[in-house]
Coordinates of C-alpha atoms and ligand atoms in Angstrom, one line a residue:
X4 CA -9.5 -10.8 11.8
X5 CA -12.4 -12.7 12.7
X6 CA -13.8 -16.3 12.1
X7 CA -16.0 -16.9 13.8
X8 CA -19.4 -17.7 12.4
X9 CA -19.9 -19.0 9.1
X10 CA -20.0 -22.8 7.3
X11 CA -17.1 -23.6 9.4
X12 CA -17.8 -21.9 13.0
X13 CA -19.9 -24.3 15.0
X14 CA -16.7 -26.1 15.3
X15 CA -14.9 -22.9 17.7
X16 CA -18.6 -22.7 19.2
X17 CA -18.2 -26.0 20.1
X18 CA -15.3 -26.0 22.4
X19 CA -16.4 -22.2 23.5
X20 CA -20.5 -22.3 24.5
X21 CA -22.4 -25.4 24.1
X22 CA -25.6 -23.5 23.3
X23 CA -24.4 -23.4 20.2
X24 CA -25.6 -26.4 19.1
X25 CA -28.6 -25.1 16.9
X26 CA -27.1 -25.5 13.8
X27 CA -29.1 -26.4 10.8
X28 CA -28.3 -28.9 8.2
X29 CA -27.8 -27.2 4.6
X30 CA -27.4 -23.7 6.2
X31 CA -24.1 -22.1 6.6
X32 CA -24.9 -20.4 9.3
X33 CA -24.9 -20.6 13.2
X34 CA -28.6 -19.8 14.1
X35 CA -27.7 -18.8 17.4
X36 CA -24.6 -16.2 16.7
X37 CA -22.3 -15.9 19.8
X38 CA -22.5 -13.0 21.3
X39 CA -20.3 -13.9 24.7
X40 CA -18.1 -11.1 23.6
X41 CA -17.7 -7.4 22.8
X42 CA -15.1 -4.8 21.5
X43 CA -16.0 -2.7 24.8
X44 CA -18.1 -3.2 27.9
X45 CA -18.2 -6.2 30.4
X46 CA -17.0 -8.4 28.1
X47 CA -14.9 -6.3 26.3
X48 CA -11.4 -6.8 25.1
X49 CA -9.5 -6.9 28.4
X50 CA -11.8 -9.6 29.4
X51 CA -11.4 -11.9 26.2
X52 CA -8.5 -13.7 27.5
X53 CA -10.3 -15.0 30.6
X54 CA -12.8 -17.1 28.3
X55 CA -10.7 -17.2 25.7
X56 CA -7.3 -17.8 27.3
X57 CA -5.3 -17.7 24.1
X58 CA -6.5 -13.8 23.8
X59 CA -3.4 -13.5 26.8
X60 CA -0.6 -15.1 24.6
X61 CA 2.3 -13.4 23.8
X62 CA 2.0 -13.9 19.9
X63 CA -1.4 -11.9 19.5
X64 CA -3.0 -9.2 16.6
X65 CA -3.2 -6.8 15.7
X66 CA 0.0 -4.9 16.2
X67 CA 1.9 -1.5 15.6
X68 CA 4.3 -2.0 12.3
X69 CA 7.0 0.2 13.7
X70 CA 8.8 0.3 10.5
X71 CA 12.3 1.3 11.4
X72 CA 12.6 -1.8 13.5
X73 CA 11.0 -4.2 10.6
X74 CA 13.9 -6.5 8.9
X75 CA 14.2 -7.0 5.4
X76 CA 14.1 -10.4 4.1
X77 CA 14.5 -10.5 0.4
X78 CA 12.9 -13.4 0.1
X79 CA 9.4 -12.4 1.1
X80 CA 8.7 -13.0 -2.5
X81 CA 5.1 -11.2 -4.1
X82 CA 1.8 -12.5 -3.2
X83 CA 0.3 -14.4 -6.5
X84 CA -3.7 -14.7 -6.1
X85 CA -5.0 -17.5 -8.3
X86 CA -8.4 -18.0 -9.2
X87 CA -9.5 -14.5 -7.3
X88 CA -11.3 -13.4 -10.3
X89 CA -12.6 -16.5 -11.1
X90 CA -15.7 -16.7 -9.1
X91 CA -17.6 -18.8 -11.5
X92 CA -20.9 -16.6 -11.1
X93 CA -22.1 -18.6 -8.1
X94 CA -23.2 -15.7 -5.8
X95 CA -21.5 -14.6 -2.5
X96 CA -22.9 -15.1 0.9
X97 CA -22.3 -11.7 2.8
X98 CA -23.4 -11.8 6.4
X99 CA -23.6 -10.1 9.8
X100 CA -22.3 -12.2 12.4
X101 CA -22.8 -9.3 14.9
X102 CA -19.0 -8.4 14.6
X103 CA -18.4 -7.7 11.3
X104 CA -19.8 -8.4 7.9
X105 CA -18.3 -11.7 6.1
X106 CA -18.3 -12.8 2.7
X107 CA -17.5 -16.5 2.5
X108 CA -15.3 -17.4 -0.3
X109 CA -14.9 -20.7 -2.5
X110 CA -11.7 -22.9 -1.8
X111 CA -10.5 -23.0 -5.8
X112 CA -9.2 -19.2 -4.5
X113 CA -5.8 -19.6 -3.3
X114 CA -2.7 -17.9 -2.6
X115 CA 0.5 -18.7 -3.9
X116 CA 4.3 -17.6 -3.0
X117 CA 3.8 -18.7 0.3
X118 CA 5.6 -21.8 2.3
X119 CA 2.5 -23.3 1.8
X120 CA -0.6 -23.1 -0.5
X121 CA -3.5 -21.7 1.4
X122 CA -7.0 -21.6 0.1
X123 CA -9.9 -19.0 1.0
X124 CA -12.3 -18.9 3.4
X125 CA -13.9 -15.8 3.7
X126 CA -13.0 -12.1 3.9
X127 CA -14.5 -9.6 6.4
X128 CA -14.0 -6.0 7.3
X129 CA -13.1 -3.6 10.8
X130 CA -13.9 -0.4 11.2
X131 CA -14.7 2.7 13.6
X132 CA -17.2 5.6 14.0
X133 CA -16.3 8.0 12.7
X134 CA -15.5 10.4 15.7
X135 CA -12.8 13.0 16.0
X136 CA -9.8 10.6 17.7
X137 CA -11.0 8.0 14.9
X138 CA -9.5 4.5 14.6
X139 CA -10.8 1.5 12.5
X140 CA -7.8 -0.2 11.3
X141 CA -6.6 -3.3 13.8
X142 CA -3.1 -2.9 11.8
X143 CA -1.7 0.2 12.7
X144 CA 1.9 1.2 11.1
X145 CA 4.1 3.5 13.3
X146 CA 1.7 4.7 15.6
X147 CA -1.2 5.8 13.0
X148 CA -4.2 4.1 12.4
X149 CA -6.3 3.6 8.8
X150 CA -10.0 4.2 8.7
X151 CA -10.9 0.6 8.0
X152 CA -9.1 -2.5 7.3
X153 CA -10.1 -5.8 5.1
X154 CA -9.2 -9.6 5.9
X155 CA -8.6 -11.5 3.8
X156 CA -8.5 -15.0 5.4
X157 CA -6.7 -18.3 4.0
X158 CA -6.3 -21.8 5.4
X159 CA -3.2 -23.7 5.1
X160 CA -5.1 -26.7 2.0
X161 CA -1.4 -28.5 2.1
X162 CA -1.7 -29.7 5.4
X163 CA -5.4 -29.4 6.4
X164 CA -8.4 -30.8 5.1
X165 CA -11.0 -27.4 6.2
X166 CA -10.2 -24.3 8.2
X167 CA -11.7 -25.3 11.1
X168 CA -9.1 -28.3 11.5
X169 CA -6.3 -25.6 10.5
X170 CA -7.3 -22.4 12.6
X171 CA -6.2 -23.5 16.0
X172 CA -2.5 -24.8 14.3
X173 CA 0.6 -22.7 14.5
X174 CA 0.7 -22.9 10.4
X175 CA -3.0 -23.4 10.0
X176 CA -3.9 -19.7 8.3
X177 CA -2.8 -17.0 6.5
X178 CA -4.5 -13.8 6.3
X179 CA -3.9 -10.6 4.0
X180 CA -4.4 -7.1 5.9
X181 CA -5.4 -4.4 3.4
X182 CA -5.5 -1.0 5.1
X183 CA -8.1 1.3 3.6
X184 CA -8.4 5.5 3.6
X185 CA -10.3 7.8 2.9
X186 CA -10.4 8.6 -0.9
X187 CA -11.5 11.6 -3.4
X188 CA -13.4 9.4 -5.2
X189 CA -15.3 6.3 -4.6
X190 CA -13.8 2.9 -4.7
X191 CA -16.4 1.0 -7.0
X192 CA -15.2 -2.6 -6.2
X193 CA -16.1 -1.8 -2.6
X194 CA -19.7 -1.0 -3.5
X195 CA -19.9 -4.8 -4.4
X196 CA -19.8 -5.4 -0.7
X197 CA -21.0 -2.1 0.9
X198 CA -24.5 -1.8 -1.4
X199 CA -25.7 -4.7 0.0
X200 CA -24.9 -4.3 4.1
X201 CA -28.3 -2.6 4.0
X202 CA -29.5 -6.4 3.3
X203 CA -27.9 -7.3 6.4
X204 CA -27.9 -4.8 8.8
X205 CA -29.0 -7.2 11.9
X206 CA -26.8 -9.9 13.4
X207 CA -27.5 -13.1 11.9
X208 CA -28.8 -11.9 8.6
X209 CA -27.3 -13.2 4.9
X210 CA -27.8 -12.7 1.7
X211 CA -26.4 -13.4 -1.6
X212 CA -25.0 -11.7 -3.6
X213 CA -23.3 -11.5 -6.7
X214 CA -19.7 -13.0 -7.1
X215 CA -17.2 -10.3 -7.9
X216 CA -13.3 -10.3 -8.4
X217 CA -11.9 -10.5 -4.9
X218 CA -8.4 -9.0 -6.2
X219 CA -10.1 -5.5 -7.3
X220 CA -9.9 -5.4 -3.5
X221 CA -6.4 -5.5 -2.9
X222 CA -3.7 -3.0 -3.2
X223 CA -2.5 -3.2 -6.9
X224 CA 1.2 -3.4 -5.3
X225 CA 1.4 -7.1 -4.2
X226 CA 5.1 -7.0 -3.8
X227 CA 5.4 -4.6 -0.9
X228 CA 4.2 -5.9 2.8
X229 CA 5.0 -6.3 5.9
X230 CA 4.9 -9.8 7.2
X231 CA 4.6 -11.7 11.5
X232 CA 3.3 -14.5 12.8
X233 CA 0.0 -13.6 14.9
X234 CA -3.0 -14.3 15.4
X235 CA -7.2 -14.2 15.1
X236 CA -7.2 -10.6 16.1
X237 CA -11.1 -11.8 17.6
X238 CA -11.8 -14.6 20.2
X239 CA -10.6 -17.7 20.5
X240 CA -7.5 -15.1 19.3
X241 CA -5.7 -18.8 18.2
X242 CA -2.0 -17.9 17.9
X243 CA -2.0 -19.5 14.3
X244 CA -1.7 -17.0 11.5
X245 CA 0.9 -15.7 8.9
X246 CA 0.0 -12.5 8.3
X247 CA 0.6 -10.2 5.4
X248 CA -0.1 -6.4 6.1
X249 CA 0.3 -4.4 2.6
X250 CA 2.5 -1.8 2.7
X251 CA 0.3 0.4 -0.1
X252 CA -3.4 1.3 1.2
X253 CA -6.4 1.0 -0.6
X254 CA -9.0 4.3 -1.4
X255 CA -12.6 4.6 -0.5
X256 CA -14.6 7.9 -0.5
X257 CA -15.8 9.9 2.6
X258 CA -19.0 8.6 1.6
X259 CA -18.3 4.9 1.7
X260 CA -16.6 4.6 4.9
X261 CA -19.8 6.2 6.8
X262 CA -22.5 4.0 5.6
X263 CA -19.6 1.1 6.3
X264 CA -20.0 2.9 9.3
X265 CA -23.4 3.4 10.6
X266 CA -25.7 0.7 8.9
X267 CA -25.4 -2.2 10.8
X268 CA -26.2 -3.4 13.8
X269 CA -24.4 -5.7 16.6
X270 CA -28.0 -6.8 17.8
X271 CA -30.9 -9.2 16.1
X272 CA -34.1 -8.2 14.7
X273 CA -35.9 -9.0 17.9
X274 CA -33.7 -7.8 20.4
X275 CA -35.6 -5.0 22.3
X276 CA -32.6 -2.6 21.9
X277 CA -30.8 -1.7 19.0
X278 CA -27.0 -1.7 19.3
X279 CA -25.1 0.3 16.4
X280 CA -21.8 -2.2 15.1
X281 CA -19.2 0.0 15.1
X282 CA -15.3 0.5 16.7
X283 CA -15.4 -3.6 15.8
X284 CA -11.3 -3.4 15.7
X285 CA -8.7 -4.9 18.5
X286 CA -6.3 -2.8 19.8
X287 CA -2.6 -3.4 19.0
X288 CA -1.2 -6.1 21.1
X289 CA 2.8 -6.2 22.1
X290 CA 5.2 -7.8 19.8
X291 CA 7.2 -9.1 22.8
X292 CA 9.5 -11.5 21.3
X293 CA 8.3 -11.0 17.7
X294 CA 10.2 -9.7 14.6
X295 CA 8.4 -8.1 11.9
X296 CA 9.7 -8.7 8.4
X297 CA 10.0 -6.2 5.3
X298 CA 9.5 -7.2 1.6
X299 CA 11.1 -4.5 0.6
X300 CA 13.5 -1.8 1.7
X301 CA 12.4 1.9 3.1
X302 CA 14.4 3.3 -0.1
X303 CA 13.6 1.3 -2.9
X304 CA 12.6 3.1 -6.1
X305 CA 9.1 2.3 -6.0
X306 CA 7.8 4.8 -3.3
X307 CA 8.5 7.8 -5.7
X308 CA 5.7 10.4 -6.4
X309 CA 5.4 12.3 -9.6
X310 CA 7.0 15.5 -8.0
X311 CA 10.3 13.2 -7.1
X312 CA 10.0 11.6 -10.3
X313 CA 10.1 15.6 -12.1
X314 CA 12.6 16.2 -10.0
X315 CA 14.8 13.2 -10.6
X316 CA 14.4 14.4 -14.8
X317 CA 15.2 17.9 -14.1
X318 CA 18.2 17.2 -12.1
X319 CA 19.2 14.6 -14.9
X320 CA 19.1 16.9 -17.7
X321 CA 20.8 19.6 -15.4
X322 CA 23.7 17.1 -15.3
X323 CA 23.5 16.4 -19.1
X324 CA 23.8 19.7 -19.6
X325 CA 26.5 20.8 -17.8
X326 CA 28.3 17.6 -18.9
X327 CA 28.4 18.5 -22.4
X328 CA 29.5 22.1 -21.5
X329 CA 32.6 20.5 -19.6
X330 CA 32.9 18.1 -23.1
X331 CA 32.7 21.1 -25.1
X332 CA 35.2 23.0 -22.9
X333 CA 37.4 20.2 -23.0
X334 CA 37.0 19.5 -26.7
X335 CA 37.6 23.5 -27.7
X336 CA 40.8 23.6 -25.2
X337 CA 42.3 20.4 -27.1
X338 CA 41.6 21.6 -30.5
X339 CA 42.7 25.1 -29.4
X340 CA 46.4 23.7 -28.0
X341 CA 47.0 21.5 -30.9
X342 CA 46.4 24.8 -33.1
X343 CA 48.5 26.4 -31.5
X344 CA 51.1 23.6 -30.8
X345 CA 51.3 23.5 -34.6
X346 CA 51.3 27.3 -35.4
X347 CA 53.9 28.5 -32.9
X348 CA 56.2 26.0 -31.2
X349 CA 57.6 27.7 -28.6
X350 CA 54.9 30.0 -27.0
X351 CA 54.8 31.0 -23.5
X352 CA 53.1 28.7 -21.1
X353 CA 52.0 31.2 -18.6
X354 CA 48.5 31.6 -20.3
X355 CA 45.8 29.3 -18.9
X356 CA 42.8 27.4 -21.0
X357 CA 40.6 29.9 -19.2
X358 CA 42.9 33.0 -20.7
X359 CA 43.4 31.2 -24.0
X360 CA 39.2 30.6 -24.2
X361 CA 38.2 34.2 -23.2
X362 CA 41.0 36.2 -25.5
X363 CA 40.1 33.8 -28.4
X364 CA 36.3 32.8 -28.1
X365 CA 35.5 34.3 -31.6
X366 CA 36.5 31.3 -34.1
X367 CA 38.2 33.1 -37.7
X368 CA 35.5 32.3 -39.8
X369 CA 33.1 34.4 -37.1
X370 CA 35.5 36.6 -36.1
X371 CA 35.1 37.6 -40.3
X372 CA 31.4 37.5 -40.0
X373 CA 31.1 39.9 -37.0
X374 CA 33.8 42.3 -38.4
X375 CA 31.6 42.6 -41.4
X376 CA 28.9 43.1 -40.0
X377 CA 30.7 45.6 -37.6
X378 CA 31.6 47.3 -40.9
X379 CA 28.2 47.3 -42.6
X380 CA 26.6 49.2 -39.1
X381 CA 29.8 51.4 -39.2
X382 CA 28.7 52.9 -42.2
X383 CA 24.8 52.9 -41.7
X384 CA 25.7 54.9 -38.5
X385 CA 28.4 57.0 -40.7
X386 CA 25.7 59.4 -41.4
X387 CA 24.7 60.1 -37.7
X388 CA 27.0 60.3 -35.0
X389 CA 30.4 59.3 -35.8
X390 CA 31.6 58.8 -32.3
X391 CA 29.2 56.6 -31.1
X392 CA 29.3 54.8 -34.1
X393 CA 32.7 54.2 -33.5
X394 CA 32.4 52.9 -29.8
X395 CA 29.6 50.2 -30.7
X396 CA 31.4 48.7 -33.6
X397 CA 34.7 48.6 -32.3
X398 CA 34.8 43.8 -31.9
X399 CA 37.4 44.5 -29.2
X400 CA 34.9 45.8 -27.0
X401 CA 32.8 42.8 -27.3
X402 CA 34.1 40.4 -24.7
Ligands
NAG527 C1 -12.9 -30.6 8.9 O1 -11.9 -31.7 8.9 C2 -12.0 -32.4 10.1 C3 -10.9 -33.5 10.1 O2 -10.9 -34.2 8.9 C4 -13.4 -33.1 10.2 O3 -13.5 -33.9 11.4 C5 -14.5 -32.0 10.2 O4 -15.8 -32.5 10.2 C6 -14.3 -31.0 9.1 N1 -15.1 -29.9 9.3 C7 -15.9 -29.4 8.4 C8 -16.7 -28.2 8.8 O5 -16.0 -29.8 7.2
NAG528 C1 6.9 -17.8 12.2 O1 7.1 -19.0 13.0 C2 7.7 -20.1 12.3 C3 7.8 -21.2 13.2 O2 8.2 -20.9 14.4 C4 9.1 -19.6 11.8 O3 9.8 -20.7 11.1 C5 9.0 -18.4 10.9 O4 10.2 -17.9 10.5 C6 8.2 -17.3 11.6 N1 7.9 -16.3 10.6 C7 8.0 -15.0 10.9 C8 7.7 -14.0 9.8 O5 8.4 -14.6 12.0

């Protein structure tokens, strides 16, 4: 994640390069982005931590969900977002900070059924380029990367007046991770963000646009995640965030992810050379001492697909089934004793159920019916040939 830029950034710029310092009053923007790092190059992520010195620490993000080592802890209770769809129509400000594209967020969105309640700040995206050994995702869960991955970002509003006070303490933030495939179709909530990058595609550019409901982003399964304490997974990589990585991804088409892709730029207007932003995603960092915690268990019910869920019918109705032919069996062999308890008293006991079942199947009352109608083909089949008249009707035959 990344937060840097934006209403609240001067403040890291500050205490990172002094040039900063252009801000204007009334906008919410730095005019003069910083641009003292990269993803690759010279100053390229092996080289944050010498400028940045808490990019070396040994609580840092992204990381590798390896999920047979996560630990379940029931109460990692479900996410609750308040107030996500509640925008109030004031528009969005969506802009390129030359890292990613951010969409600040109003503070009355907040997230509950955490330690804390934590308000918004803005939400921003990480991607890659496309190319055959593809990444994008920062998160990555046992081993494999998704092809983009949304931020939600959240300040800790209980214990800090703005996020900039917040971002640097251990409980200052908490940010969602929503992984994000490729799709069949398109992912129309997306387009609220991705048909307007072309409004944006140099560093330093906004724009406004219209408010949408930031939950039509999310996974609709809030209740599943995985959940570490990390960090900004961008410089000044402060070691002060709760992070929540969904466990279900979200869908965009082919499509989508490509002009995600390819339409902005890490350069300004002006600058001479054009520089494509792309591959803007950290690569995992070691957990070292770190545990990662499960909401939820590999096994539980949820995960099912259709096909399981057909199979779990069939298999049920097999059982059903068979049950009541055991009842039946059970029921025929009790009513067929007692019959017989009461008919003969002393019979010999060397015949089993099975014996007594197979030699008596027919009951009377259809052992009359098929001996009549035994007799009725007997004497259709008089006329023809008598001896093969006489081997089909014969009821003993008839097992
Ligand atoms: C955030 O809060 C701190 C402490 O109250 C204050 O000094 C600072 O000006 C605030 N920053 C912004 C951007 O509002
Ligand atoms: C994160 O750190 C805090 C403070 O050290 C600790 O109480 C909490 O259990 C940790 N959470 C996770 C998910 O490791």
């Amino acid at each position: 994640m990344c937060v840097c830029g934006g209403g609240q950034g001067g403040v890291i710029m500050d205490s990172v390069a002094p040039f900063v310092l252009l801000l204007l009053p009334g906008l919410h923007w730095t005019a003069a982005e910083d641009t003292s790092w990269t993803y690759t190059g010279m100053l390229g992520q092996s080289e944050w931590s010498e400028h940045f010195p808490e990019c070396g620490g040994s609580s840092q993000s992204p990381v590798d969900v390896v999920t047979t080592q996560t630990k379940y802890d029931a109460r990692l209770a479900p996410l609750t977002p308040l107030g996500y769809g509640q925008h109030g129509n004031r528009p969005f400000t969506l802009y390129n900070n030359g890292h990613t594209a951010v969409i600040e967020l109003p503070d009355w969105m907040t997230l509950g059924g955490l330690p804390w309640l934590y308000s918004a700040v803005q939400m921003h995206l990480h991607w890659g380029s496309g190319g055959p050994s593809s990444g994008g995702s920062e998160h990555t869960i046992n081993g494999q990367s998704a092809e983009a991955e949304l931020h939600v970002v959240h300040y800790n509003s209980e214990l800090y007046p703005n996020a900039s006070a917040a971002m640097a303490q251990r409980d200052g933030l908490a940010v969602l991770g929503i992984l994000i495939v490729i799709g069949e179709e398109a992912n129309p909530h997306f387009d609220n963000i991705i048909n307007f990058l072309s409004r944006i595609r140099h560093a330093n550019q906004k724009v406004l646009i219209p408010a949408f409901d930031v939950q039509s982003l999310l996974p609709k399964d809030l209740g599943r995640y995985y959940r570490y304490n990390g960090s900004l997974t961008t410089p000044p990589c402060y070691q002060s965030v709760m992070w929540t990585v969904f466990h279900e991804r979200v869908q965009i088409s082919k499509a989508q992810l490509l002009k995600m892709e390819t339409i902005l730029y890490s350069s300004r207007a002006g600058d001479p050379e054009r520089m494509l932003l792309q591959d803007n995603y950290r690569a995992t960092q070691p957990l070292n001492h770190r545990v990662v915690f499960a909401s939820f268990t590999a096994g539980s019910g949820k995960e099912l697909s259709s096909g399981e869920v057909t199979a779990i019918v069939i298999g049920i109705m097999c059982g059903c089934v068979g049950l009541a032919v055991i009842v039946r069996f059970i029921v025929k062999t009790v009513r067929f004793c007692a019959l017989r308890h009461r008919e003969t008293a002393a019979v010999n006991s060397s015949t089993s159920s099975w014996d007594v079942l197979t030699n008596n199947r027919p009951a009377p009352m259809q052992r009359m019916k098929e001996t009549d109608k035994a007799k009725e083909k007997q004497q259709e089949m008089v006329l023809n040939s008598t001896s093969q008249a006489e081997k089909r009707s014969s009821p003993q035959s008839e097992p």
